[in-house]
C-alpha atoms as one frame of an Amber mdcrd trajectory, in Angstrom:
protein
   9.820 -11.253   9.787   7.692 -13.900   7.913   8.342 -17.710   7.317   8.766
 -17.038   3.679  12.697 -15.985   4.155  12.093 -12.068   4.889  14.271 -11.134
   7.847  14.177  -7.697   7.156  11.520  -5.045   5.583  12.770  -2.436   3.676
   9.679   0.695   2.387   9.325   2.486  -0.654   6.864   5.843  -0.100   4.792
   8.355  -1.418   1.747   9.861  -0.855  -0.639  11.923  -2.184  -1.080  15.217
   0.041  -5.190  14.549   0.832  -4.723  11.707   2.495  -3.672  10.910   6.438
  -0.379  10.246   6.005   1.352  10.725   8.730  -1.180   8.378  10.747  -0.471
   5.547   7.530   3.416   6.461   8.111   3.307   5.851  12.218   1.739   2.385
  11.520   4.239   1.859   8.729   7.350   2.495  10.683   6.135   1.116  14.154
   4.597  -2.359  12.847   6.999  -3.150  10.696  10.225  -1.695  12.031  11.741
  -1.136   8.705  15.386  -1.543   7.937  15.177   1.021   4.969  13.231   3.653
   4.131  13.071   5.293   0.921  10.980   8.257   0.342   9.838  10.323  -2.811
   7.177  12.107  -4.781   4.263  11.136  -6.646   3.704  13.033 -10.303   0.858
  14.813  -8.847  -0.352  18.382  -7.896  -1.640  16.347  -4.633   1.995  15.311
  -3.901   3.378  15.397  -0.605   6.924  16.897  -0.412   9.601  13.956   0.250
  11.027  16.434   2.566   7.469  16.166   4.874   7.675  12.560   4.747  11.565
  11.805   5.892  10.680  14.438   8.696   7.663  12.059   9.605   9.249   8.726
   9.048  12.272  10.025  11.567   9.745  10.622  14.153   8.178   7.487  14.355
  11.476   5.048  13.251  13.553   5.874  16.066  16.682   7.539  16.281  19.115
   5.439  15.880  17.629   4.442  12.346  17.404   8.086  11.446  19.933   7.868
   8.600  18.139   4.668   7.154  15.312   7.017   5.853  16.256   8.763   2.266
  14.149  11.008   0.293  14.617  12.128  -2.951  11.836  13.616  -5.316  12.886
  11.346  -8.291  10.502   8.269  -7.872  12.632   6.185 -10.329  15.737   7.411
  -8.644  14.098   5.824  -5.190  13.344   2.663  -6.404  17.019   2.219  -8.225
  18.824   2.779  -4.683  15.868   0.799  -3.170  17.146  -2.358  -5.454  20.632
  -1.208  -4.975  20.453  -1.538  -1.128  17.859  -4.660  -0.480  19.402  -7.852
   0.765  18.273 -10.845  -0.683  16.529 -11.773   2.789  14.934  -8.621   2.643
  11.155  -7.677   1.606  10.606  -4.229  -0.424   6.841  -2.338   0.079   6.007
  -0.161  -2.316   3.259   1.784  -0.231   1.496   4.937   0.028  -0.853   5.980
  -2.549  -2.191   4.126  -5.315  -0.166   6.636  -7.701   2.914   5.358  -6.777
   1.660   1.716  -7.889   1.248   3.061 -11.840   4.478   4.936 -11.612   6.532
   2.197 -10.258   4.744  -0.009 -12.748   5.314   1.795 -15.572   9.286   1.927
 -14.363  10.017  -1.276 -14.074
């Protein structure tokens, strides 16, 4: 994937409803091939449903990686099982909207 030991990319998501996701999630998952996806909710009346997401992330991953993509609307719950899953040669983005990067923050 990179020369600094990442073999694999693995994607944390959410998004904020006013924004063009789906165009940011068909980049996402066709440059970067992800191994894992792991999709939630941001804490925000302008939160996108997980639900929407995983049904956009399986359209533009591919079928055979259809079970890599997990939603769940517990943002801390997401990133746990994110950690829980990553390989050590493995590179987790935390990506979406700039909500998720205070929430995830204030997690870990």
């Amino acid at each position: 994937c990179d020369d600094r030991g990442f073999n694999n990319v693995s994607i944390l998501f959410a998004v904020s409803s006013d924004k063009d996701y789906e165009s940011i999630i068909r980049i996402l998952a066709e440059g970067l091939d992800p191994e894992d996806v792991y999709v939630s909710e941001i804490h925000s009346d302008r939160k996108t449903d997980a639900s929407r997401i995983v049904e956009l992330f399986q359209k533009y991953i591919g079928a055979e990686k259809h079970f890599s993509v997990v939603g769940t609307t517990d943002l801390k719950y997401a990133l746990k099982l994110a950690e829980g899953e990553l390989a050590e040669d493995s590179l987790l983005l935390i990506t979406g909207s700039l909500y998720i990067a205070g929430e995830v923050l204030s997690v870990i």
